[in-house]
mmCIF file of C-alpha atoms in Angstrom:
data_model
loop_
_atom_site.group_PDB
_atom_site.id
_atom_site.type_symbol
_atom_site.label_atom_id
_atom_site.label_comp_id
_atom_site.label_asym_id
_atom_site.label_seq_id
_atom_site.Cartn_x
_atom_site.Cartn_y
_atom_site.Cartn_z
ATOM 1 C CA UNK A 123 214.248 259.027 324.047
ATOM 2 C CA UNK A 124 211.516 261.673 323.647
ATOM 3 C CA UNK A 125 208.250 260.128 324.580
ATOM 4 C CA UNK A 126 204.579 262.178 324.466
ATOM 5 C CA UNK A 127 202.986 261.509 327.585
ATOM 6 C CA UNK A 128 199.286 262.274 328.324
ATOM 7 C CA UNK A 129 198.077 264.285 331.055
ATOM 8 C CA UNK A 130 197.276 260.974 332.816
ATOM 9 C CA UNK A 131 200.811 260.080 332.823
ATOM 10 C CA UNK A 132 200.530 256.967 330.799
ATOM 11 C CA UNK A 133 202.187 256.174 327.364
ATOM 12 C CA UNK A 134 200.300 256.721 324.448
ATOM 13 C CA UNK A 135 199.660 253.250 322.580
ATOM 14 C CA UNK A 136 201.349 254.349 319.130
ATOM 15 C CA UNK A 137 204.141 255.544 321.128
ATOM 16 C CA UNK A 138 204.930 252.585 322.618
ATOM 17 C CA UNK A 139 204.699 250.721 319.490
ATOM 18 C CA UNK A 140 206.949 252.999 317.905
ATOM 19 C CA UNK A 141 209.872 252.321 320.492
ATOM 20 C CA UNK A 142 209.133 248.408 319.621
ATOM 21 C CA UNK A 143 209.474 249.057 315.823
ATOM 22 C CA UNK A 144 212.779 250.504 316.495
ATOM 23 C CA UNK A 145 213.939 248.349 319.075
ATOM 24 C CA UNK A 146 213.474 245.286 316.868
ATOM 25 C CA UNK A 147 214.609 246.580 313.651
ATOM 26 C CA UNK A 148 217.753 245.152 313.653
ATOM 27 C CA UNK A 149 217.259 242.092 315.823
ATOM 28 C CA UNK A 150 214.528 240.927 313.490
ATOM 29 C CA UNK A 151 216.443 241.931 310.038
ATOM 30 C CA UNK A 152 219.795 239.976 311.496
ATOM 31 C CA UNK A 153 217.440 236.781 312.302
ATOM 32 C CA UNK A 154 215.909 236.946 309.101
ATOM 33 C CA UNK A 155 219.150 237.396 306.970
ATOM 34 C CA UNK A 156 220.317 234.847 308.891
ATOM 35 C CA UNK A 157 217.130 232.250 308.367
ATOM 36 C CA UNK A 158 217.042 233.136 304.951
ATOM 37 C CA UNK A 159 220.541 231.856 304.196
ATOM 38 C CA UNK A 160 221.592 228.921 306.526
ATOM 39 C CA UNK A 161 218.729 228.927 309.397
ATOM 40 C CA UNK A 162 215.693 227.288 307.145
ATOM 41 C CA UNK A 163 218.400 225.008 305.119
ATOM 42 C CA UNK A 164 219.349 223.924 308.590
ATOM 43 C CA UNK A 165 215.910 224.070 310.404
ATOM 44 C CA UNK A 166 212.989 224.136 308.060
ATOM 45 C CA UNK A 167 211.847 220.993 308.894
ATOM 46 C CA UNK A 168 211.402 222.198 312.706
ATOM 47 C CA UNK A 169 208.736 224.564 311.158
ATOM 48 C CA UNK A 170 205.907 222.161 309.878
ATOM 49 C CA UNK A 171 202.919 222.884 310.446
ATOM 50 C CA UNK A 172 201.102 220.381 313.406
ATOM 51 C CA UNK A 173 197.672 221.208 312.321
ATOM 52 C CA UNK A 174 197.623 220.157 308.767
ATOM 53 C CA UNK A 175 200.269 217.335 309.623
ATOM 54 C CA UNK A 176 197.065 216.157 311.683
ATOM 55 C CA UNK A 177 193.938 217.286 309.230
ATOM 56 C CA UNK A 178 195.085 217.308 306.301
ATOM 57 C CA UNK A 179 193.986 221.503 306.047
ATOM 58 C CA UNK A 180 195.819 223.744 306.277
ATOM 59 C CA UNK A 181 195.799 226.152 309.250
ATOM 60 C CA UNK A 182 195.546 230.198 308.749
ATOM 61 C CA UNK A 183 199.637 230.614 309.042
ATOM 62 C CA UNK A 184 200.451 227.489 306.294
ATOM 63 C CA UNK A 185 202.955 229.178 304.558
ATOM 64 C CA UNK A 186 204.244 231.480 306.936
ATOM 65 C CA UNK A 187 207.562 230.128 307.849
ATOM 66 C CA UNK A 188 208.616 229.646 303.788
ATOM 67 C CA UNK A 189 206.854 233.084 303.288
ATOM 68 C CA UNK A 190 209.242 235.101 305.490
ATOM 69 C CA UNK A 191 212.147 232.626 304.393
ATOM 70 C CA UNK A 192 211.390 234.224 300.000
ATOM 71 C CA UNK A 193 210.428 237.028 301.608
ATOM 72 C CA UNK A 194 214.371 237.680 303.065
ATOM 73 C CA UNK A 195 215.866 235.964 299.825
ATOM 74 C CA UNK A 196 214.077 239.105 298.137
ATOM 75 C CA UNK A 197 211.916 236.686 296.007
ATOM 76 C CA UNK A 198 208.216 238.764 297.096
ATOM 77 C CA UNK A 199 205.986 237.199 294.726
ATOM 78 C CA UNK A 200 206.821 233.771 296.097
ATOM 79 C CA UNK A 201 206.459 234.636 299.396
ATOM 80 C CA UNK A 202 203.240 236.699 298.909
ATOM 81 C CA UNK A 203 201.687 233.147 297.033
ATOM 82 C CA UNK A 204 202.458 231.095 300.292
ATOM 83 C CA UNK A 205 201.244 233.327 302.579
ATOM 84 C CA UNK A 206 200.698 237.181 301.598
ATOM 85 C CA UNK A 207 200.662 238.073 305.579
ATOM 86 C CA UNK A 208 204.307 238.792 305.814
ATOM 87 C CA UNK A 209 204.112 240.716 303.156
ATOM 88 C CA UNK A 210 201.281 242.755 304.701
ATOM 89 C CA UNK A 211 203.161 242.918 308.156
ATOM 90 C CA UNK A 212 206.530 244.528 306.519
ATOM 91 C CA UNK A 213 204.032 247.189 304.678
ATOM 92 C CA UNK A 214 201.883 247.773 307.848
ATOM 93 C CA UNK A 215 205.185 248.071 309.896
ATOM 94 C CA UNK A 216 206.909 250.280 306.776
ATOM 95 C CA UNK A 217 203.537 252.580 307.136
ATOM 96 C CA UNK A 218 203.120 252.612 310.737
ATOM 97 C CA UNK A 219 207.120 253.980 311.782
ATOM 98 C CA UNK A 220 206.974 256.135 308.872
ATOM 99 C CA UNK A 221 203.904 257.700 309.895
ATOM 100 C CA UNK A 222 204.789 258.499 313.325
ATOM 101 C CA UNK A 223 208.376 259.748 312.137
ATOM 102 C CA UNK A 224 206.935 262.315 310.454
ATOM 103 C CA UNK A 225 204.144 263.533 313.419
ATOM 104 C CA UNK A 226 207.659 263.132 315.749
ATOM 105 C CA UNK A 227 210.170 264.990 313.546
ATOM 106 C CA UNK A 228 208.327 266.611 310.359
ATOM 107 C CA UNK A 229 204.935 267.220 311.258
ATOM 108 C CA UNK A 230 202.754 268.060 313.586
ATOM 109 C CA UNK A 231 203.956 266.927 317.313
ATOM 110 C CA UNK A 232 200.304 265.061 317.831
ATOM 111 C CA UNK A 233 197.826 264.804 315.271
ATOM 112 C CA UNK A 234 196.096 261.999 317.528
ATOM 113 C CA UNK A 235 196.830 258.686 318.323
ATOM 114 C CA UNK A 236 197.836 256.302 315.047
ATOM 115 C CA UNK A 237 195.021 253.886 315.543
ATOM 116 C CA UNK A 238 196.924 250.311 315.893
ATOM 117 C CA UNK A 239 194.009 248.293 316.004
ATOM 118 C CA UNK A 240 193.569 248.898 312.055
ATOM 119 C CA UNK A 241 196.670 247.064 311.508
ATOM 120 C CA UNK A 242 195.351 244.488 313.314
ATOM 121 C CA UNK A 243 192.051 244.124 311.546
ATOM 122 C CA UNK A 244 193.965 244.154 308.289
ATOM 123 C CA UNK A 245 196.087 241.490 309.243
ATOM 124 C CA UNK A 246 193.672 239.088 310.553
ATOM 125 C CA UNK A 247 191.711 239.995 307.207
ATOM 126 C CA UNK A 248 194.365 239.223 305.026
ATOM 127 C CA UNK A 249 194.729 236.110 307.334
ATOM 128 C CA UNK A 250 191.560 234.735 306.885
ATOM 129 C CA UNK A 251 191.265 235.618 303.179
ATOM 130 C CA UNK A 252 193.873 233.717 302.211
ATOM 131 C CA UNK A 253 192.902 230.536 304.600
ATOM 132 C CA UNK A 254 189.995 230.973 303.379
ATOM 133 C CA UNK A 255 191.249 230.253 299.455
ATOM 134 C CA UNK A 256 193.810 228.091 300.388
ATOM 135 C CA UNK A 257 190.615 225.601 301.708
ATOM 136 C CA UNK A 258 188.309 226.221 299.087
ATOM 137 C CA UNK A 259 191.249 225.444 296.357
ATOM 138 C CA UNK A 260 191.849 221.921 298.447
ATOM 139 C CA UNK A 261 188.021 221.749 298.214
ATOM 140 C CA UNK A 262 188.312 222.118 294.759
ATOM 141 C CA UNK A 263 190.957 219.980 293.604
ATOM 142 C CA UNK A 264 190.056 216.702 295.742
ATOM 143 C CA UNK A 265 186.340 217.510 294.064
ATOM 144 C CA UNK A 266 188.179 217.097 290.339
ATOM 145 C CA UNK A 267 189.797 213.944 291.707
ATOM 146 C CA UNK A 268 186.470 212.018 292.562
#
């Protein structure tokens, strides 16, 4: 493997990430086939979620485990109502490898580091936007009930 190394010897961030992304490719696509069609028939219940067992509220990853279980069945507007993260991580990750294929093999060689912290400020956006309307929705519906 080719790696871009700065003058200081270290790994570039995005380059390191991109060795991940294609390291795990097929580990995580086998699991989730796999989950998808005997793992959360067989499992699911292993997968509730403690916090609003406890509280009654849901927690900013309710959803989660059913999300990626639609999301590998192929049904993607089910899995982006229950939790539209995993949907955002598979576009983020689509995005991100893509983009440094092409400044690896197409493009230029190094048009500067792919800035990973973005993803991450997405994700914990789209994280805490959709808590945020799961709680005001419980909010809402125990209000019409009293």
């Amino acid at each position: 493997m080719n790696l871009t190394i700065k003058k200081t010897g270290k790994y570039q961030v995005d380059d390191v990430f991109y060795l991940i992304g294609k390291a795990a490719f097929v580990p995580v696509m086998l699991f989730g086939l796999w989950f998808a069609w005997k793992g959360f028939a067989d499992h699911g219940d292993l997968f509730e979620c403690e916090i609003r067992r406890v509280s009654g509220f849901p927690c900013p990853g309710c959803g989660g485990t059913r999300a990626f279980y639609h999301f590998f069945r192929g049904e993607i507007a089910q899995s982006f109502r229950l939790n539209p993260i995993v949907i955002y991580g598979a576009a983020a990750y689509l995005h991100f490898m893509l983009t440094m294929f092409v400044r690896k093999h197409i493009g230029e060689k190094r048009a500067g580091e792919v800035r990973i912290q973005y993803y991450l400020y997405g994700a914990v956006a789209v994280l805490l936007l959709q808590w945020l309307i799961k709680v005001v929705r419980m909010i809402y519906l125990f209000c019409l009930m009293y």
